[in-house]
PDB file of C-alpha atoms in Angstrom:
ATOM      1  CA  MET A  92      49.725   5.563 -35.283  1.00 72.00           C
ATOM      2  CA  LYS A  93      53.084   4.846 -33.802  1.00 77.00           C
ATOM      3  CA  VAL A  94      55.865   3.110 -35.608  1.00 78.00           C
ATOM      4  CA  GLU A  95      58.884   1.451 -34.014  1.00 78.00           C
ATOM      5  CA  ILE A  96      62.035   0.241 -35.863  1.00 75.00           C
ATOM      6  CA  LYS A  97      63.266  -2.966 -34.513  1.00 77.00           C
ATOM      7  CA  TYR A  98      67.098  -3.060 -34.880  1.00 72.00           C
ATOM      8  CA  THR A  99      67.175  -6.827 -34.208  1.00 73.00           C
ATOM      9  CA  GLY A 100      69.411  -7.724 -37.282  1.00 68.00           C
ATOM     10  CA  GLY A 101      71.786  -4.790 -37.208  1.00 73.00           C
ATOM     11  CA  ILE A 102      71.635  -1.173 -38.477  1.00 79.00           C
ATOM     12  CA  LEU A 103      71.887   0.140 -42.113  1.00 79.00           C
ATOM     13  CA  ASN A 104      73.886   3.331 -42.185  1.00 83.00           C
ATOM     14  CA  LEU A 105      72.797   5.526 -45.211  1.00 86.00           C
ATOM     15  CA  PRO A 106      72.752   9.328 -45.883  1.00 86.00           C
ATOM     16  CA  SER A 107      69.509  11.209 -45.107  1.00 83.00           C
ATOM     17  CA  SER A 108      69.319  12.286 -48.757  1.00 81.00           C
ATOM     18  CA  VAL A 109      68.343   8.692 -49.708  1.00 82.00           C
ATOM     19  CA  ALA A 110      64.914   9.315 -48.176  1.00 81.00           C
ATOM     20  CA  ASP A 111      64.397  12.348 -50.468  1.00 75.00           C
ATOM     21  CA  LEU A 112      65.683  10.460 -53.485  1.00 77.00           C
ATOM     22  CA  ALA A 113      63.709   7.284 -52.893  1.00 78.00           C
ATOM     23  CA  PRO A 114      60.513   8.578 -54.936  1.00 70.00           C
ATOM     24  CA  ILE A 115      62.496   8.804 -58.017  1.00 72.00           C
ATOM     25  CA  ALA A 116      64.823   5.765 -57.488  1.00 76.00           C
ATOM     26  CA  SER A 117      63.817   2.484 -59.242  1.00 77.00           C
ATOM     27  CA  GLU A 118      63.209  -0.791 -57.375  1.00 80.00           C
ATOM     28  CA  GLU A 119      66.586  -2.158 -58.659  1.00 82.00           C
ATOM     29  CA  GLN A 120      68.388   1.080 -57.634  1.00 85.00           C
ATOM     30  CA  LEU A 121      66.947   0.821 -54.098  1.00 86.00           C
ATOM     31  CA  LYS A 122      67.726  -2.921 -53.866  1.00 87.00           C
ATOM     32  CA  VAL A 123      71.400  -2.361 -54.787  1.00 87.00           C
ATOM     33  CA  LEU A 124      71.955   0.460 -52.355  1.00 88.00           C
ATOM     34  CA  LEU A 125      70.359  -1.537 -49.341  1.00 87.00           C
ATOM     35  CA  SER A 126      72.208  -4.590 -50.362  1.00 85.00           C
ATOM     36  CA  LEU A 127      75.529  -2.595 -50.062  1.00 84.00           C
ATOM     37  CA  ALA A 128      74.574  -0.874 -46.877  1.00 82.00           C
ATOM     38  CA  GLY A 129      73.752  -4.373 -45.414  1.00 82.00           C
ATOM     39  CA  ALA A 130      77.185  -5.895 -46.669  1.00 79.00           C
ATOM     40  CA  PRO A 131      79.832  -3.178 -45.962  1.00 74.00           C
ATOM     41  CA  GLN A 132      82.541  -5.890 -46.396  1.00 75.00           C
ATOM     42  CA  HIS A 133      81.821  -5.675 -50.219  1.00 68.00           C
ATOM     43  CA  LEU A 134      82.652  -1.982 -50.350  1.00 74.00           C
ATOM     44  CA  ASN A 135      86.460  -2.225 -50.580  1.00 75.00           C
ATOM     45  CA  ASP A 136      86.243  -4.188 -53.830  1.00 76.00           C
ATOM     46  CA  ILE A 137      82.764  -4.927 -55.086  1.00 77.00           C
ATOM     47  CA  GLU A 138      83.854  -6.492 -58.423  1.00 77.00           C
ATOM     48  CA  PRO A 139      84.232 -10.047 -57.025  1.00 76.00           C
ATOM     49  CA  PHE A 140      80.745  -9.917 -55.360  1.00 76.00           C
ATOM     50  CA  LEU A 141      78.845  -8.597 -58.450  1.00 80.00           C
ATOM     51  CA  THR A 142      77.781 -12.206 -59.560  1.00 82.00           C
ATOM     52  CA  THR A 143      76.667 -12.956 -55.900  1.00 81.00           C
ATOM     53  CA  ILE A 144      74.725  -9.649 -55.616  1.00 83.00           C
ATOM     54  CA  SER A 145      73.205 -10.314 -59.059  1.00 81.00           C
ATOM     55  CA  GLN A 146      71.855 -13.730 -58.113  1.00 81.00           C
ATOM     56  CA  ARG A 147      70.634 -12.608 -54.723  1.00 83.00           C
ATOM     57  CA  LEU A 148      68.734  -9.612 -56.081  1.00 82.00           C
ATOM     58  CA  SER A 149      67.671 -11.295 -59.355  1.00 82.00           C
ATOM     59  CA  ILE A 150      68.969  -8.477 -61.500  1.00 80.00           C
ATOM     60  CA  SER A 151      71.712  -8.385 -64.099  1.00 81.00           C
ATOM     61  CA  ILE A 152      75.274  -7.208 -63.411  1.00 80.00           C
ATOM     62  CA  ASN A 153      74.677  -4.349 -65.900  1.00 79.00           C
ATOM     63  CA  GLU A 154      71.614  -3.294 -63.986  1.00 80.00           C
ATOM     64  CA  ILE A 155      73.767  -3.269 -60.785  1.00 84.00           C
ATOM     65  CA  LYS A 156      76.427  -0.930 -62.343  1.00 83.00           C
ATOM     66  CA  ASN A 157      73.538   1.261 -63.658  1.00 82.00           C
ATOM     67  CA  ALA A 158      72.133   1.466 -60.141  1.00 83.00           C
ATOM     68  CA  LEU A 159      75.485   2.450 -58.821  1.00 86.00           C
ATOM     69  CA  ALA A 160      75.828   5.115 -61.461  1.00 84.00           C
ATOM     70  CA  PHE A 161      72.457   6.526 -60.439  1.00 81.00           C
ATOM     71  CA  TRP A 162      73.554   6.861 -56.778  1.00 84.00           C
ATOM     72  CA  VAL A 163      76.916   8.267 -57.886  1.00 84.00           C
ATOM     73  CA  GLU A 164      75.133  10.805 -59.864  1.00 80.00           C
ATOM     74  CA  LYS A 165      73.004  11.862 -56.820  1.00 81.00           C
ATOM     75  CA  GLY A 166      76.092  12.214 -54.625  1.00 82.00           C
ATOM     76  CA  VAL A 167      75.182   9.181 -52.391  1.00 86.00           C
ATOM     77  CA  LEU A 168      78.062   6.854 -53.462  1.00 86.00           C
ATOM     78  CA  SER A 169      81.547   7.264 -54.863  1.00 83.00           C
ATOM     79  CA  VAL A 170      82.785   4.300 -56.986  1.00 81.00           C
ATOM     80  CA  GLU A 171      86.180   4.099 -58.541  1.00 75.00           C
ATOM     81  CA  GLY A 172      86.256   2.956 -62.240  1.00 66.00           C
ATOM     82  CA  LEU A 173      82.494   2.735 -62.519  1.00 61.00           C
ATOM     83  CA  GLU A 174      82.372   5.677 -65.065  1.00 46.00           C
ATOM     84  CA  VAL A 175      84.512   3.879 -67.544  1.00 35.00           C
ATOM     85  CA  ALA A 176      82.683   0.634 -67.047  1.00 38.00           C
ATOM     86  CA  VAL A 177      79.277   2.287 -67.723  1.00 38.00           C
ATOM     87  CA  GLN A 178      80.220   4.569 -70.541  1.00 36.00           C
ATOM     88  CA  SER A 179      82.194   1.961 -72.467  1.00 32.00           C
ATOM     89  CA  ALA A 180      79.006   0.205 -73.384  1.00 32.00           C
ATOM     90  CA  ALA A 181      77.371   1.758 -76.440  1.00 35.00           C
ATOM     91  CA  ILE A 182      73.784   2.306 -76.215  1.00 37.00           C
ATOM     92  CA  SER A 183      71.629   0.312 -78.772  1.00 40.00           C
ATOM     93  CA  GLU A 184      68.034   0.319 -79.337  1.00 41.00           C
ATOM     94  CA  ALA A 185      67.676  -3.031 -77.711  1.00 41.00           C
ATOM     95  CA  ALA A 186      69.637  -1.900 -74.682  1.00 41.00           C
ATOM     96  CA  VAL A 187      67.660   1.284 -73.965  1.00 43.00           C
ATOM     97  CA  GLN A 188      65.053  -0.450 -71.917  1.00 45.00           C
ATOM     98  CA  ASN A 189      67.760  -2.274 -69.917  1.00 46.00           C
ATOM     99  CA  ARG A 190      69.868   0.761 -69.088  1.00 49.00           C
ATOM    100  CA  GLU A 191      67.131   3.262 -68.310  1.00 52.00           C
ATOM    101  CA  PRO A 192      65.537   3.394 -64.970  1.00 55.00           C
ATOM    102  CA  ALA A 193      61.881   2.362 -64.601  1.00 60.00           C
ATOM    103  CA  TYR A 194      59.662   4.013 -61.903  1.00 63.00           C
ATOM    104  CA  THR A 195      56.512   2.764 -60.367  1.00 70.00           C
ATOM    105  CA  GLY A 196      53.208   4.713 -60.629  1.00 71.00           C
ATOM    106  CA  LYS A 197      53.501   5.734 -56.937  1.00 74.00           C
ATOM    107  CA  GLN A 198      56.998   6.909 -57.382  1.00 74.00           C
ATOM    108  CA  ILE A 199      55.982   8.982 -60.367  1.00 77.00           C
ATOM    109  CA  LEU A 200      52.987  10.559 -58.767  1.00 77.00           C
ATOM    110  CA  SER A 201      54.955  11.436 -55.534  1.00 79.00           C
ATOM    111  CA  TYR A 202      57.872  12.980 -57.593  1.00 79.00           C
ATOM    112  CA  VAL A 203      55.443  14.993 -59.750  1.00 82.00           C
ATOM    113  CA  GLU A 204      53.688  16.340 -56.728  1.00 83.00           C
ATOM    114  CA  LYS A 205      56.814  17.328 -54.895  1.00 84.00           C
ATOM    115  CA  ASN A 206      58.816  18.741 -57.831  1.00 87.00           C
ATOM    116  CA  LYS A 207      56.975  21.857 -59.367  1.00 89.00           C
ATOM    117  CA  ASP A 208      59.814  22.347 -61.812  1.00 90.00           C
ATOM    118  CA  PHE A 209      59.432  18.806 -63.180  1.00 90.00           C
ATOM    119  CA  ARG A 210      55.623  19.303 -63.239  1.00 91.00           C
ATOM    120  CA  ALA A 211      56.079  22.327 -65.285  1.00 94.00           C
ATOM    121  CA  LEU A 212      58.339  20.492 -67.714  1.00 94.00           C
ATOM    122  CA  CYS A 213      55.818  17.721 -68.186  1.00 94.00           C
ATOM    123  CA  ASN A 214      53.074  20.354 -68.837  1.00 94.00           C
ATOM    124  CA  GLU A 215      55.148  21.747 -71.569  1.00 96.00           C
ATOM    125  CA  CYS A 216      55.890  18.314 -72.975  1.00 96.00           C
ATOM    126  CA  GLN A 217      52.166  17.617 -73.035  1.00 96.00           C
ATOM    127  CA  ASN A 218      51.545  20.868 -75.075  1.00 96.00           C
ATOM    128  CA  VAL A 219      54.377  19.845 -77.492  1.00 96.00           C
ATOM    129  CA  LEU A 220      53.082  16.223 -77.950  1.00 95.00           C
ATOM    130  CA  GLY A 221      49.412  17.388 -77.908  1.00 95.00           C
ATOM    131  CA  LYS A 222      48.325  14.625 -75.435  1.00 92.00           C
ATOM    132  CA  SER A 223      47.572  14.104 -71.748  1.00 92.00           C
ATOM    133  CA  PHE A 224      50.129  12.253 -70.026  1.00 90.00           C
ATOM    134  CA  THR A 225      49.725   8.744 -68.467  1.00 86.00           C
ATOM    135  CA  ALA A 226      52.113   7.405 -65.804  1.00 82.00           C
ATOM    136  CA  GLN A 227      54.251   5.901 -68.530  1.00 84.00           C
ATOM    137  CA  ASP A 228      54.562   9.268 -70.320  1.00 89.00           C
ATOM    138  CA  TYR A 229      55.807  10.879 -67.014  1.00 89.00           C
ATOM    139  CA  ASN A 230      58.056   7.907 -66.641  1.00 87.00           C
ATOM    140  CA  ASN A 231      59.614   8.566 -70.081  1.00 89.00           C
ATOM    141  CA  VAL A 232      60.287  12.253 -69.198  1.00 92.00           C
ATOM    142  CA  MET A 233      61.918  11.159 -65.988  1.00 88.00           C
ATOM    143  CA  GLN A 234      64.173   8.898 -67.847  1.00 86.00           C
ATOM    144  CA  LEU A 235      65.365  11.658 -70.072  1.00 90.00           C
ATOM    145  CA  LYS A 236      66.113  13.664 -66.990  1.00 87.00           C
ATOM    146  CA  SER A 237      67.540  11.188 -64.690  1.00 80.00           C
ATOM    147  CA  TYR A 238      69.579   8.854 -67.038  1.00 81.00           C
ATOM    148  CA  TYR A 239      70.626  11.164 -69.906  1.00 84.00           C
ATOM    149  CA  LYS A 240      70.923  14.227 -67.641  1.00 85.00           C
ATOM    150  CA  PHE A 241      69.195  16.297 -70.479  1.00 91.00           C
ATOM    151  CA  SER A 242      68.192  19.849 -69.623  1.00 92.00           C
ATOM    152  CA  ASP A 243      64.525  20.904 -69.747  1.00 93.00           C
ATOM    153  CA  GLU A 244      65.123  22.969 -72.889  1.00 95.00           C
ATOM    154  CA  PHE A 245      67.067  20.134 -74.486  1.00 95.00           C
ATOM    155  CA  ILE A 246      63.999  17.820 -73.937  1.00 96.00           C
ATOM    156  CA  LEU A 247      61.494  20.101 -75.290  1.00 96.00           C
ATOM    157  CA  LEU A 248      63.635  20.782 -78.419  1.00 95.00           C
ATOM    158  CA  LEU A 249      63.951  17.040 -78.926  1.00 96.00           C
ATOM    159  CA  LEU A 250      60.159  16.471 -78.712  1.00 96.00           C
ATOM    160  CA  THR A 251      59.548  19.481 -80.925  1.00 95.00           C
ATOM    161  CA  HIS A 252      61.835  17.951 -83.561  1.00 92.00           C
ATOM    162  CA  CYS A 253      60.165  14.634 -83.368  1.00 93.00           C
ATOM    163  CA  VAL A 254      56.668  16.167 -83.838  1.00 94.00           C
ATOM    164  CA  GLU A 255      57.880  18.205 -86.783  1.00 89.00           C
ATOM    165  CA  ILE A 256      59.091  15.130 -88.709  1.00 85.00           C
ATOM    166  CA  GLU A 257      55.840  13.301 -87.661  1.00 88.00           C
ATOM    167  CA  LYS A 258      57.762  10.689 -85.389  1.00 90.00           C
ATOM    168  CA  SER A 259      56.418  11.458 -82.100  1.00 91.00           C
ATOM    169  CA  SER A 260      56.125   7.967 -80.622  1.00 92.00           C
ATOM    170  CA  TRP A 261      58.093   7.413 -77.363  1.00 92.00           C
ATOM    171  CA  ALA A 262      59.900   4.579 -78.954  1.00 90.00           C
ATOM    172  CA  TYR A 263      61.305   6.844 -81.663  1.00 92.00           C
ATOM    173  CA  ILE A 264      61.933   9.747 -79.102  1.00 94.00           C
ATOM    174  CA  ARG A 265      63.838   7.170 -76.840  1.00 91.00           C
ATOM    175  CA  LYS A 266      65.893   5.943 -79.706  1.00 91.00           C
ATOM    176  CA  THR A 267      66.911   9.324 -80.824  1.00 93.00           C
ATOM    177  CA  ALA A 268      67.785  10.260 -77.221  1.00 92.00           C
ATOM    178  CA  ALA A 269      70.096   7.248 -77.153  1.00 90.00           C
ATOM    179  CA  ASN A 270      71.673   8.140 -80.314  1.00 90.00           C
ATOM    180  CA  LEU A 271      72.252  11.729 -79.234  1.00 92.00           C
ATOM    181  CA  TYR A 272      73.827  10.365 -76.131  1.00 88.00           C
ATOM    182  CA  ASP A 273      76.174   8.132 -77.936  1.00 86.00           C
ATOM    183  CA  GLU A 274      77.162  11.075 -80.284  1.00 88.00           C
ATOM    184  CA  GLY A 275      78.133  13.230 -77.312  1.00 88.00           C
ATOM    185  CA  ILE A 276      75.309  15.773 -77.891  1.00 90.00           C
ATOM    186  CA  PHE A 277      74.233  17.036 -74.656  1.00 86.00           C
ATOM    187  CA  SER A 278      73.866  20.762 -74.865  1.00 90.00           C
ATOM    188  CA  TYR A 279      71.012  22.735 -76.366  1.00 92.00           C
ATOM    189  CA  SER A 280      73.302  24.537 -78.749  1.00 92.00           C
ATOM    190  CA  LYS A 281      74.767  21.337 -80.102  1.00 92.00           C
ATOM    191  CA  LEU A 282      71.327  19.962 -80.515  1.00 93.00           C
ATOM    192  CA  GLU A 283      70.136  22.949 -82.517  1.00 92.00           C
ATOM    193  CA  GLU A 284      73.147  22.536 -84.793  1.00 90.00           C
ATOM    194  CA  HIS A 285      72.407  18.861 -85.103  1.00 89.00           C
ATOM    195  CA  PHE A 286      68.766  19.231 -86.166  1.00 89.00           C
ATOM    196  CA  ALA A 287      69.562  22.234 -88.438  1.00 85.00           C
ATOM    197  CA  ALA A 288      71.993  20.006 -90.333  1.00 80.00           C
ATOM    198  CA  ARG A 289      69.403  17.210 -90.536  1.00 80.00           C
ATOM    199  CA  ARG A 290      66.710  19.775 -91.755  1.00 80.00           C
ATOM    200  CA  ASN A 291      69.040  20.957 -94.570  1.00 70.00           C
ATOM    201  CA  LYS A 292      69.893  17.324 -95.642  1.00 72.00           C
ATOM    202  CA  ARG A 293      66.217  16.300 -95.696  1.00 74.00           C
ATOM    203  CA  SER A 294      65.343  19.465 -97.732  1.00 82.00           C
ATOM    204  CA  LEU A 295      67.955  18.753-100.490  1.00 84.00           C
ATOM    205  CA  GLU A 296      67.122  15.012-100.415  1.00 84.00           C
ATOM    206  CA  TYR A 297      63.442  15.753-100.851  1.00 82.00           C
ATOM    207  CA  LYS A 298      64.246  17.966-103.902  1.00 86.00           C
ATOM    208  CA  ILE A 299      66.506  15.330-105.391  1.00 90.00           C
ATOM    209  CA  ARG A 300      63.887  12.696-104.912  1.00 86.00           C
ATOM    210  CA  LYS A 301      61.316  14.689-106.683  1.00 87.00           C
ATOM    211  CA  LEU A 302      63.703  15.629-109.546  1.00 91.00           C
ATOM    212  CA  LEU A 303      64.805  12.043-110.151  1.00 90.00           C
ATOM    213  CA  GLY A 304      61.261  10.622-109.721  1.00 89.00           C
ATOM    214  CA  ILE A 305      62.322   8.438-106.647  1.00 86.00           C
ATOM    215  CA  GLY A 306      59.369   9.340-104.455  1.00 80.00           C
ATOM    216  CA  GLU A 307      59.328   7.863-100.911  1.00 73.00           C
ATOM    217  CA  ARG A 308      60.936   4.475-101.669  1.00 84.00           C
ATOM    218  CA  GLU A 309      64.222   3.563-100.247  1.00 85.00           C
ATOM    219  CA  PHE A 310      67.323   4.449-102.234  1.00 86.00           C
ATOM    220  CA  THR A 311      69.116   1.665-103.990  1.00 90.00           C
ATOM    221  CA  LYS A 312      72.706   1.067-102.892  1.00 91.00           C
ATOM    222  CA  SER A 313      74.078   2.869-105.957  1.00 91.00           C
ATOM    223  CA  GLU A 314      71.591   5.768-105.706  1.00 91.00           C
ATOM    224  CA  LYS A 315      72.304   6.152-102.032  1.00 90.00           C
ATOM    225  CA  GLY A 316      76.074   6.410-102.834  1.00 92.00           C
ATOM    226  CA  TYR A 317      75.621   9.164-105.410  1.00 92.00           C
ATOM    227  CA  ILE A 318      73.062  11.276-103.639  1.00 90.00           C
ATOM    228  CA  GLU A 319      74.821  11.148-100.322  1.00 89.00           C
ATOM    229  CA  LYS A 320      77.995  12.380-101.985  1.00 92.00           C
ATOM    230  CA  TRP A 321      76.130  15.343-103.620  1.00 92.00           C
ATOM    231  CA  ILE A 322      74.517  16.114-100.265  1.00 86.00           C
ATOM    232  CA  GLY A 323      77.862  15.751 -98.447  1.00 87.00           C
ATOM    233  CA  LEU A 324      79.397  18.233-100.925  1.00 89.00           C
ATOM    234  CA  LYS A 325      76.537  20.564-100.329  1.00 86.00           C
ATOM    235  CA  THR A 326      76.010  20.698-103.997  1.00 91.00           C
ATOM    236  CA  ASN A 327      73.605  23.406-105.129  1.00 90.00           C
ATOM    237  CA  PHE A 328      70.255  21.823-106.187  1.00 90.00           C
ATOM    238  CA  ASP A 329      70.007  24.110-109.286  1.00 91.00           C
ATOM    239  CA  VAL A 330      73.351  22.702-110.345  1.00 93.00           C
ATOM    240  CA  ILE A 331      72.045  19.149-109.839  1.00 93.00           C
ATOM    241  CA  SER A 332      69.019  19.988-111.872  1.00 92.00           C
ATOM    242  CA  LYS A 333      71.228  21.363-114.754  1.00 92.00           C
ATOM    243  CA  ALA A 334      73.260  18.162-114.731  1.00 93.00           C
ATOM    244  CA  TYR A 335      70.095  16.074-114.850  1.00 93.00           C
ATOM    245  CA  ASP A 336      68.759  18.146-117.845  1.00 93.00           C
ATOM    246  CA  ILE A 337      72.018  17.661-119.704  1.00 92.00           C
ATOM    247  CA  THR A 338      72.102  13.909-118.896  1.00 93.00           C
ATOM    248  CA  ILE A 339      68.443  13.424-120.356  1.00 93.00           C
ATOM    249  CA  GLU A 340      69.355  15.500-123.473  1.00 91.00           C
ATOM    250  CA  LYS A 341      72.583  13.606-124.209  1.00 90.00           C
ATOM    251  CA  THR A 342      71.654  10.100-123.191  1.00 91.00           C
ATOM    252  CA  GLY A 343      67.925  10.172-123.500  1.00 92.00           C
ATOM    253  CA  LYS A 344      67.465   8.639-120.065  1.00 92.00           C
ATOM    254  CA  LEU A 345      68.596   9.105-116.437  1.00 92.00           C
ATOM    255  CA  SER A 346      72.172   7.830-116.057  1.00 92.00           C
ATOM    256  CA  TYR A 347      73.654   8.260-112.607  1.00 92.00           C
ATOM    257  CA  ALA A 348      77.102   7.553-113.925  1.00 92.00           C
ATOM    258  CA  TYR A 349      76.867  10.194-116.573  1.00 92.00           C
ATOM    259  CA  MET A 350      75.275  12.716-114.367  1.00 93.00           C
ATOM    260  CA  ALA A 351      77.847  12.137-111.617  1.00 93.00           C
ATOM    261  CA  LYS A 352      80.560  12.796-114.204  1.00 93.00           C
ATOM    262  CA  ILE A 353      79.152  16.047-115.090  1.00 93.00           C
ATOM    263  CA  LEU A 354      78.790  17.172-111.297  1.00 93.00           C
ATOM    264  CA  ASP A 355      82.310  15.908-110.581  1.00 93.00           C
ATOM    265  CA  ASN A 356      83.765  17.983-113.399  1.00 91.00           C
ATOM    266  CA  TRP A 357      81.872  20.975-112.245  1.00 92.00           C
ATOM    267  CA  HIS A 358      82.915  20.597-108.625  1.00 91.00           C
ATOM    268  CA  ASN A 359      86.569  20.156-109.684  1.00 92.00           C
ATOM    269  CA  ASN A 360      86.436  23.401-111.667  1.00 90.00           C
ATOM    270  CA  GLY A 361      84.822  25.330-108.942  1.00 92.00           C
ATOM    271  CA  ILE A 362      81.438  25.498-110.553  1.00 91.00           C
ATOM    272  CA  LYS A 363      78.934  25.976-107.727  1.00 90.00           C
ATOM    273  CA  THR A 364      75.931  27.815-108.885  1.00 91.00           C
ATOM    274  CA  ALA A 365      73.520  27.875-111.821  1.00 87.00           C
ATOM    275  CA  GLU A 366      75.117  31.021-113.079  1.00 91.00           C
ATOM    276  CA  ASP A 367      78.480  29.339-112.984  1.00 90.00           C
ATOM    277  CA  VAL A 368      77.017  26.502-115.078  1.00 89.00           C
ATOM    278  CA  GLU A 369      75.493  28.883-117.617  1.00 89.00           C
ATOM    279  CA  LYS A 370      78.808  30.749-118.041  1.00 89.00           C
ATOM    280  CA  SER A 371      80.724  27.425-118.403  1.00 85.00           C
ATOM    281  CA  LEU A 372      78.346  26.178-121.124  1.00 85.00           C
ATOM    282  CA  GLU A 373      78.481  29.390-122.880  1.00 85.00           C
ATOM    283  CA  ASP A 374      82.175  29.403-122.892  1.00 81.00           C
ATOM    284  CA  TYR A 375      82.240  25.922-124.092  1.00 75.00           C
ATOM    285  CA  LYS A 376      79.875  26.835-126.966  1.00 79.00           C
ATOM    286  CA  ASN A 377      82.190  29.764-127.981  1.00 76.00           C
ATOM    287  CA  LYS A 378      85.196  27.600-127.999  1.00 75.00           C
ATOM    288  CA  GLN A 379      83.315  25.195-130.214  1.00 70.00           C
ATOM    289  CA  LYS A 380      82.428  28.003-132.566  1.00 68.00           C
ATOM    290  CA  ILE A 381      86.087  29.113-132.697  1.00 64.00           C
ATOM    291  CA  SER A 382      87.236  25.639-133.316  1.00 60.00           C
ATOM    292  CA  MET A 383      84.614  25.100-136.181  1.00 57.00           C
ATOM    293  CA  SER A 384      85.561  28.496-137.614  1.00 54.00           C
ATOM    294  CA  THR A 385      89.243  27.709-137.662  1.00 54.00           C
ATOM    295  CA  PHE A 386      88.469  24.259-139.092  1.00 51.00           C
ATOM    296  CA  GLU A 387      86.437  25.783-141.903  1.00 54.00           C
ATOM    297  CA  THR A 388      89.074  28.478-142.709  1.00 50.00           C
ATOM    298  CA  ASP A 389      91.904  25.872-142.862  1.00 55.00           C
ATOM    299  CA  ASP A 390      89.662  23.767-145.226  1.00 57.00           C
ATOM    300  CA  PHE A 391      89.178  26.792-147.515  1.00 51.00           C
ATOM    301  CA  PHE A 392      92.942  27.431-147.802  1.00 51.00           C
ATOM    302  CA  GLU A 393      93.679  23.908-148.214  1.00 60.00           C
ATOM    303  CA  ALA A 394      91.143  23.675-151.126  1.00 58.00           C
ATOM    304  CA  ALA A 395      92.415  26.875-152.634  1.00 54.00           C
ATOM    305  CA  LEU A 396      96.001  25.709-152.466  1.00 54.00           C
ATOM    306  CA  LYS A 397      94.919  22.398-154.051  1.00 60.00           C
ATOM    307  CA  ARG A 398      93.324  24.136-156.851  1.00 62.00           C
ATOM    308  CA  SER A 399      96.290  26.438-157.414  1.00 59.00           C
ATOM    309  CA  ASN A 400      98.561  23.550-157.532  1.00 60.00           C
ATOM    310  CA  GLU A 401      96.295  21.734-160.038  1.00 63.00           C
ATOM    311  CA  GLU A 402      96.213  24.982-162.271  1.00 61.00           C
ATOM    312  CA  MET A 403      99.905  25.135-162.218  1.00 62.00           C
ATOM    313  CA  MET A 404     100.467  21.640-163.258  1.00 66.00           C
ATOM    314  CA  GLU A 405      98.080  22.149-166.162  1.00 65.00           C
ATOM    315  CA  ARG A 406      99.979  25.201-167.342  1.00 64.00           C
ATOM    316  CA  ARG A 407     103.307  23.302-167.271  1.00 63.00           C
ATOM    317  CA  LYS A 408     101.787  20.516-169.417  1.00 62.00           C
ATOM    318  CA  LYS A 409     100.954  23.043-172.116  1.00 58.00           C
TER     319      LYS A 409
END
């Protein structure tokens, strides 16, 4: 089968690397690149022509900029000022779909077949998620790789974390990926630190929920304020438990305000462990005993002096 290209309407001049990248480029990305190649007069200053290109291609200006960013990333284009324009827009849950590239089934199949490293990554992802991948699953992994530029190790840790907390839907994974991107967490080591901090928070929060009988319901606004403060200060759970016991003993009920005053006082006095609490309570009891002993002695001398004065007055009368 012989194919002949007819150059009746001019010639598009593109780098040969575009042919290799075509299987992983979305339809919008290819449209934008071909449009620019066919209108080189726009290249000196594309900004005034964005609306025209958007209307002609039936895609948004934001999609055009994202397509340009894709080709910049792949080394096909160089666009001044584009990085600022793209990164200035925060990624929200609603915007994730619009900002991430979408691939056709044929593109995905072609890319998976040609790229053994990506195929190996997807095999590992299937093992982590415990499912066989559909075209959409492959598409999701490709988005994590091509848009967010996450490493294979990063992606596997992200999926493992989502499975551990029993939130392994792609909707949740994509939302988490967007949040990580916004927070500037790109490296594997930073992701490890981030998830470790979240595990510690969940562990303490779970214990507090159980202690206070909150269960799985949402915190009230006041509860959230108190509990987030204790977690933020990294308050020892045994110390929180001691404060709870004292609160119930003194007030007969759970009083967040009373409990918070106890914990604030202990925190301000450097009391950080259950042992510190016991020592503080023992010191307080000893001081109370000394105070009571002094009070009783003073009463004794005062009574004795009064009796002595009364006896002296009686003798004078005689």
